[in-house]
Short mmCIF file of C-alpha atoms in Angstrom, two decimals:
data_model
loop_
_atom_site.label_atom_id
_atom_site.label_comp_id
_atom_site.label_asym_id
_atom_site.label_seq_id
_atom_site.Cartn_x
_atom_site.Cartn_y
_atom_site.Cartn_z
CA MET A 357 4.80 15.53 -22.53
CA LYS A 358 6.15 14.00 -19.39
CA LYS A 359 7.59 15.99 -16.50
CA LEU A 360 10.81 15.14 -16.85
CA ASN A 361 10.72 16.22 -20.77
CA VAL A 362 9.20 19.48 -19.64
CA LEU A 363 11.13 20.22 -16.75
CA THR A 364 14.61 19.05 -19.05
CA SER A 365 13.04 21.52 -21.84
CA TYR A 366 13.64 24.75 -19.80
CA PHE A 367 17.31 24.12 -19.78
CA ASN A 368 17.58 23.63 -23.56
CA THR A 369 19.31 27.17 -24.19
CA LEU A 370 22.06 25.67 -22.41
CA ARG A 371 22.43 22.56 -24.34
CA GLU A 372 21.95 24.27 -27.61
CA ASN A 373 25.27 26.32 -26.88
CA GLN A 374 28.26 24.33 -28.03
CA ASN A 375 30.08 25.33 -25.43
CA TYR A 376 28.21 24.19 -22.75
CA LYS A 377 28.99 20.86 -21.02
CA SER A 378 27.16 19.06 -18.69
CA LEU A 379 28.13 20.22 -14.82
CA SER A 380 28.56 17.24 -12.63
CA GLU A 381 26.72 16.30 -9.23
CA ASP A 382 29.61 17.05 -7.66
CA GLU A 383 30.21 20.74 -9.53
CA ILE A 384 26.79 21.68 -8.42
CA PHE A 385 26.64 20.32 -4.60
CA ALA A 386 29.89 22.81 -3.93
CA GLU A 387 28.08 25.71 -5.52
CA LEU A 388 25.19 24.81 -2.70
CA THR A 389 27.13 24.41 -0.16
CA LYS A 390 28.70 27.94 -1.03
CA MET A 391 25.41 29.65 -0.92
CA GLU A 392 24.89 28.03 2.72
CA LEU A 393 22.03 26.22 1.64
CA TYR A 394 22.32 23.37 4.41
CA ARG A 395 21.07 26.15 6.49
CA TYR A 396 17.47 25.64 5.71
CA GLU A 397 15.86 21.92 6.39
CA LYS A 398 13.28 22.09 4.26
CA VAL A 399 13.19 22.29 0.27
CA LEU A 400 10.36 24.66 0.74
CA ASP A 401 12.31 26.66 2.94
CA LEU A 402 14.98 27.35 0.18
CA PRO A 403 14.97 30.68 -1.28
CA GLU A 404 12.80 31.35 -4.05
CA ASN A 405 15.09 32.13 -6.47
CA PHE A 406 17.77 29.49 -5.64
CA VAL A 407 17.18 27.17 -8.75
CA SER A 408 18.23 29.97 -10.75
CA ASP A 409 20.40 31.47 -8.72
CA VAL A 410 22.59 28.54 -9.32
CA ILE A 411 22.17 28.03 -12.54
CA PHE A 412 23.18 31.49 -13.18
CA ASN A 413 26.41 31.58 -10.70
CA LEU A 414 27.55 28.41 -12.63
CA THR A 415 26.58 29.20 -16.18
CA ASN A 416 26.66 33.09 -16.33
CA THR A 417 22.80 32.36 -18.08
CA LYS A 418 19.57 32.81 -16.67
CA LEU A 419 16.65 31.14 -17.83
CA LEU A 420 14.09 30.40 -15.38
CA ASP A 421 11.09 32.62 -14.55
CA ASN A 422 8.96 31.97 -11.60
CA GLU A 423 6.81 29.90 -12.58
CA LYS A 424 9.29 27.42 -14.19
CA GLU A 425 11.32 27.87 -10.53
CA LYS A 426 8.21 27.33 -8.58
CA GLU A 427 7.47 24.35 -10.87
CA ILE A 428 11.16 22.55 -10.33
CA ILE A 429 11.17 23.35 -6.41
CA ASP A 430 7.84 21.37 -6.57
CA TYR A 431 9.22 18.53 -7.97
CA PHE A 432 12.42 18.67 -5.98
CA ASN A 433 9.71 18.73 -2.73
CA LYS A 434 8.01 15.98 -3.69
CA SER A 435 11.03 13.33 -4.71
CA LEU A 436 12.45 13.75 -1.66
CA VAL A 437 11.52 11.74 1.68
CA ASN A 438 9.70 14.85 3.80
CA GLY A 439 10.21 17.22 1.60
CA ILE A 440 14.16 17.49 3.34
CA ALA A 441 16.70 19.62 1.96
CA ASN A 442 19.20 17.39 1.01
CA LEU A 443 21.36 18.78 -0.92
CA ARG A 444 23.11 15.88 -2.42
CA LEU A 445 19.97 14.39 -3.99
CA ILE A 446 18.88 18.19 -5.17
CA SER A 447 22.40 18.16 -6.72
CA LYS A 448 21.60 15.07 -8.35
CA CYS A 449 18.14 15.99 -9.35
CA LEU A 450 19.68 19.30 -11.13
CA ARG A 451 22.47 17.20 -12.90
CA TYR A 452 19.62 15.24 -14.39
CA LEU A 453 17.74 18.40 -15.58
CA LEU A 454 20.96 20.26 -16.73
CA ARG A 455 22.89 17.16 -18.97
CA LYS A 456 24.15 17.58 -22.03
CA GLU A 457 23.23 14.41 -23.68
CA THR A 458 19.18 14.46 -24.31
CA ASP A 459 19.21 11.20 -25.72
CA CYS A 460 16.16 8.90 -24.55
CA LEU A 461 17.76 5.90 -22.83
CA ASN A 462 15.56 3.40 -21.19
CA ALA A 463 15.65 0.68 -18.28
CA LEU A 464 13.64 -2.17 -17.66
CA ILE A 465 12.63 -2.69 -13.94
CA VAL A 466 11.88 -6.75 -12.98
CA ILE A 467 9.54 -6.81 -10.03
CA ASP A 468 9.52 -9.27 -7.64
CA VAL A 469 10.13 -12.38 -9.93
CA GLN A 470 10.61 -14.84 -6.58
CA ASN A 471 9.89 -18.14 -5.39
CA ASP A 472 6.94 -17.43 -3.28
CA PHE A 473 5.47 -15.50 -5.81
CA ILE A 474 5.16 -18.26 -7.96
CA SER A 475 5.38 -21.51 -5.92
CA GLY A 476 6.12 -20.43 -2.55
CA ASN A 477 3.38 -19.07 0.23
CA LEU A 478 2.11 -16.27 -1.56
CA SER A 479 1.82 -18.78 -5.07
CA LEU A 480 -0.30 -16.35 -7.93
CA LYS A 481 -1.80 -19.72 -8.33
CA ASN A 482 -3.10 -20.11 -5.29
CA SER A 483 -4.66 -16.48 -5.24
CA PRO A 484 -8.03 -15.13 -6.46
CA ALA A 485 -7.45 -14.15 -9.90
CA GLY A 486 -5.66 -18.16 -10.44
CA GLN A 487 -2.76 -16.90 -12.43
CA ASP A 488 0.54 -18.79 -12.58
CA GLY A 489 3.32 -16.33 -12.00
CA GLU A 490 6.29 -18.78 -13.42
CA GLU A 491 4.48 -18.12 -16.89
CA VAL A 492 6.17 -14.95 -16.86
CA VAL A 493 9.93 -15.83 -16.60
CA TYR A 494 10.13 -17.27 -20.26
CA ILE A 495 8.51 -13.96 -21.55
CA ILE A 496 11.30 -11.97 -19.31
CA ASN A 497 13.93 -13.47 -20.54
CA SER A 498 13.01 -13.03 -24.07
CA ILE A 499 12.69 -9.25 -23.44
CA LEU A 500 16.14 -9.01 -21.32
CA ASP A 501 17.30 -10.67 -24.74
CA LEU A 502 16.82 -8.26 -26.98
CA LYS A 503 19.30 -6.08 -25.65
CA LEU A 504 17.14 -2.80 -25.79
CA PHE A 505 17.65 -1.26 -22.09
CA CYS A 506 21.17 0.47 -21.25
CA SER A 507 19.77 -0.22 -17.40
CA VAL A 508 17.75 -2.85 -15.69
CA TYR A 509 17.28 -3.31 -12.27
CA TYR A 510 15.48 -6.39 -10.46
CA THR A 511 13.49 -5.35 -7.23
CA LEU A 512 13.00 -8.12 -4.39
CA ASP A 513 9.97 -7.81 -1.57
CA TRP A 514 12.78 -8.38 1.29
CA HIS A 515 10.80 -8.78 4.55
CA LYS A 516 11.57 -9.01 8.35
CA GLU A 517 9.62 -12.07 10.15
CA ASP A 518 8.03 -9.44 12.37
CA HIS A 519 6.38 -7.70 9.20
CA CYS A 520 3.24 -6.00 9.37
CA SER A 521 1.75 -7.31 6.47
CA PHE A 522 1.82 -11.00 7.58
CA VAL A 523 -1.27 -12.47 8.88
CA ASN A 524 0.31 -14.35 11.23
CA ASN A 525 1.75 -10.83 12.63
CA VAL A 526 -1.83 -8.52 13.00
CA LYS A 527 -1.93 -9.09 16.54
CA LYS A 528 1.72 -7.76 17.02
CA TYR A 529 0.80 -3.99 16.07
CA PRO A 530 -2.22 -1.58 17.37
CA LEU A 531 -5.26 -0.88 15.24
CA HIS A 532 -6.94 2.16 15.21
CA LYS A 533 -10.06 2.44 17.03
CA SER A 534 -12.39 2.88 13.90
CA PHE A 535 -11.31 -0.85 13.07
CA ARG A 536 -12.83 -3.56 15.40
CA SER A 537 -10.63 -5.84 16.66
CA VAL A 538 -9.42 -8.81 14.60
CA GLU A 539 -9.81 -12.41 16.90
CA ASN A 540 -9.45 -14.57 13.60
CA PRO A 541 -7.54 -12.52 10.40
CA GLU A 542 -7.75 -14.30 7.19
CA VAL A 543 -5.90 -13.20 4.26
CA PHE A 544 -6.34 -10.88 1.65
CA THR A 545 -8.64 -9.30 4.77
CA LYS A 546 -8.19 -5.39 5.55
CA VAL A 547 -6.73 -3.56 8.71
CA ILE A 548 -6.08 -0.50 9.19
CA TYR A 549 -2.82 -0.12 11.70
CA ASP A 550 -2.81 2.86 14.30
CA GLY A 551 -0.17 5.77 14.21
CA GLU A 552 0.28 9.29 13.26
CA ILE A 553 -0.91 8.21 10.00
CA PRO A 554 -3.55 5.52 10.23
CA ARG A 555 -2.41 2.70 7.66
CA GLU A 556 -4.93 0.22 5.39
CA GLN A 557 -3.27 -2.43 5.53
CA ILE A 558 -3.87 -6.24 3.06
CA LEU A 559 -3.12 -8.94 4.92
CA TRP A 560 -1.09 -11.38 3.32
CA PRO A 561 0.96 -14.75 4.03
CA SER A 562 4.36 -14.59 5.52
CA HIS A 563 6.55 -14.23 2.42
CA CYS A 564 9.93 -13.09 0.92
CA VAL A 565 11.70 -12.97 4.38
CA GLN A 566 14.93 -12.08 4.37
CA ASN A 567 17.74 -14.43 2.92
CA SER A 568 15.05 -17.15 2.93
CA SER A 569 14.95 -19.72 -0.26
CA GLY A 570 11.61 -18.20 -0.92
CA ALA A 571 12.83 -14.67 -1.21
CA GLU A 572 15.29 -15.67 -3.66
CA LEU A 573 14.77 -14.66 -7.86
CA HIS A 574 13.26 -17.52 -9.56
CA PRO A 575 16.24 -19.70 -10.44
CA ASN A 576 15.71 -19.63 -14.21
CA LEU A 577 14.96 -15.73 -14.18
CA LYS A 578 18.36 -14.66 -16.46
CA ILE A 579 20.17 -12.08 -14.22
CA ILE A 580 21.88 -9.16 -16.72
CA ASP A 581 25.93 -8.27 -15.80
CA GLY A 582 25.70 -4.87 -14.12
CA ALA A 583 22.21 -4.79 -13.32
CA LYS A 584 21.59 -3.20 -10.08
CA PHE A 585 19.48 -5.11 -7.21
CA ILE A 586 16.54 -3.07 -5.44
CA TYR A 587 15.40 -4.85 -1.83
CA LYS A 588 12.21 -2.84 -0.76
CA GLY A 589 9.88 -3.80 1.97
CA GLN A 590 12.58 -3.66 5.02
CA HIS A 591 10.83 -1.67 7.62
CA SER A 592 8.90 -4.29 9.96
CA HIS A 593 5.97 -1.60 9.97
CA TYR A 594 4.99 -0.72 7.09
CA ASP A 595 4.56 -2.42 3.77
CA SER A 596 6.05 -1.29 0.55
CA TYR A 597 4.27 -1.86 -2.99
CA SER A 598 6.22 0.26 -4.66
CA ALA A 599 10.10 -0.16 -5.52
CA PHE A 600 10.08 3.40 -5.42
CA TRP A 601 8.46 4.04 -2.07
CA ASP A 602 6.86 2.73 1.11
CA ASN A 603 3.10 2.73 1.12
CA SER A 604 3.09 5.77 3.79
CA LYS A 605 6.04 7.71 1.78
CA PHE A 606 7.85 7.43 4.81
CA SER A 607 10.90 6.08 2.93
CA GLN A 608 11.92 5.52 -0.75
CA THR A 609 14.74 3.59 -2.07
CA GLU A 610 17.78 4.48 -4.24
CA LEU A 611 16.11 3.66 -7.54
CA PHE A 612 14.59 7.09 -8.26
CA PHE A 613 18.33 8.23 -7.91
CA HIS A 614 19.94 5.43 -9.57
CA LEU A 615 17.82 6.48 -12.85
CA LEU A 616 19.00 10.00 -12.55
CA ASP A 617 22.44 9.13 -12.67
CA ASN A 618 21.81 6.66 -15.85
CA SER A 619 20.00 9.56 -17.17
CA ILE A 620 16.63 7.40 -18.28
CA GLN A 621 13.54 8.81 -19.31
CA ARG A 622 11.57 5.75 -20.66
CA ILE A 623 10.58 2.83 -17.80
CA PHE A 624 9.68 -0.44 -18.86
CA ILE A 625 8.00 -2.38 -16.07
CA CYS A 626 7.18 -6.43 -15.79
CA GLY A 627 6.90 -9.11 -13.18
CA LEU A 628 4.70 -9.76 -10.38
CA ALA A 629 1.79 -8.80 -9.51
CA LEU A 630 0.37 -6.63 -11.81
CA ASP A 631 -2.61 -4.99 -9.46
CA PHE A 632 0.35 -4.74 -6.37
CA CYS A 633 3.49 -4.02 -6.65
CA VAL A 634 3.61 -3.62 -10.96
CA GLY A 635 1.17 -1.27 -10.75
CA PHE A 636 2.33 0.94 -7.87
CA THR A 637 5.93 1.24 -9.18
CA SER A 638 4.12 2.46 -12.45
CA LEU A 639 2.59 5.05 -10.41
CA ASP A 640 5.26 6.30 -8.57
CA SER A 641 7.23 6.39 -12.15
CA ALA A 642 4.72 8.34 -13.94
CA GLU A 643 4.30 10.87 -10.86
CA HIS A 644 8.39 11.08 -10.96
CA GLY A 645 8.04 12.18 -15.03
CA PHE A 646 9.43 8.96 -16.76
CA ASP A 647 7.53 7.71 -19.41
CA THR A 648 6.58 4.65 -18.03
CA PHE A 649 5.35 1.77 -19.56
CA VAL A 650 3.76 -1.92 -18.29
CA ILE A 651 4.21 -4.99 -20.05
CA LEU A 652 1.29 -6.72 -19.59
CA ASP A 653 1.99 -10.35 -20.99
CA ALA A 654 5.55 -10.14 -18.89
CA THR A 655 3.07 -9.51 -15.95
CA ARG A 656 0.15 -11.73 -13.33
CA GLY A 657 -1.96 -10.31 -10.85
CA VAL A 658 -3.42 -11.56 -7.67
CA SER A 659 -7.69 -10.34 -7.90
CA GLU A 660 -9.57 -9.82 -11.67
CA ASN A 661 -11.16 -7.38 -9.46
CA THR A 662 -7.79 -5.28 -8.38
CA ILE A 663 -6.28 -5.84 -11.84
CA GLU A 664 -9.19 -3.42 -14.06
CA GLU A 665 -9.07 -1.21 -10.97
CA MET A 666 -5.05 -1.12 -11.16
CA LYS A 667 -5.24 -0.51 -15.05
CA ASN A 668 -7.77 1.70 -14.87
CA ARG A 669 -5.52 3.60 -12.42
CA MET A 670 -2.26 3.42 -14.97
CA ASN A 671 -4.31 4.59 -17.86
CA ASN A 672 -5.36 7.70 -15.88
CA ALA A 673 -1.94 8.21 -14.82
CA GLY A 674 -0.80 8.22 -18.16
CA VAL A 675 1.04 4.79 -17.65
CA LYS A 676 1.02 3.01 -21.84
CA LEU A 677 -0.03 -0.87 -21.16
CA VAL A 678 2.50 -2.62 -23.96
CA THR A 679 3.00 -6.28 -24.96
CA MET A 680 7.10 -7.67 -25.92
CA GLU A 681 5.00 -7.59 -29.24
CA THR A 682 4.19 -3.86 -29.12
CA LEU A 683 6.95 -2.48 -27.03
CA LEU A 684 9.69 -1.81 -30.02
CA SER A 685 7.07 0.29 -31.46
CA PHE A 686 8.15 2.99 -28.06
CA LEU A 687 11.88 2.01 -28.63
#
């Protein structure tokens, strides 16, 4: 049973009460503010039983023992950047856990189906595996035509020209002392950048530069009305494979909170590339507790070795690997 389902199950007593109505984010935020929880900087600094107290104050019902309380606080801590006690974001999380509606809602995340990964500077056809990224466009369009998802998200790599992942920019960033100087850096090699936390970085050709034609979604990819767009990799000093977080988890996109707002439980992921942005998005999705699926025939990868490594990581994380044909059995 996935983490969010476990946490949500703690509040089934409320859902079974016919008089209970889902609490709004604003109602929960007002109670957190009334309790003066804005005085605390970190989630782990918050009072030991603050979740139980909030629920009791709003519903007059005691539901959590100490172990359940700790699980929920740990979830908040891992879901917010640096564990900062942002009351508005905590309110979103609590609103999701306390919602009355528990029907399974499904989302599709279409990862980085951009020109540069298909025919541009970082075309997968020119990568070690030699796979054709354009092949996923027709398959993803066919999946979209099934109209199985209440929410659809398109992600885009969205880099500045001085981004640290570009091979031509490597000399702009200090290398860690454990790493030798790079005189003639090559694409697909790794460096270690210096910093408070040293960061390993694979070097890529310049790609998906903001507002460039290479950063645009493939012209034949269908765009669903009402879909949301998630832009990632906008910070020059660190890379972002996942649609949830940058690679060092210094910052996060708005995706997680959009999913909570829409009461999503199951996430289906497709796009480019399987062994990097698709894979890391799926790992973070599973870590956030969503029931997570990767549609394998709607993805393509960079290298056979890293594709197999990522498949193993996804399997170990509980991500389900499906195809367009078999995904229907999970919906």
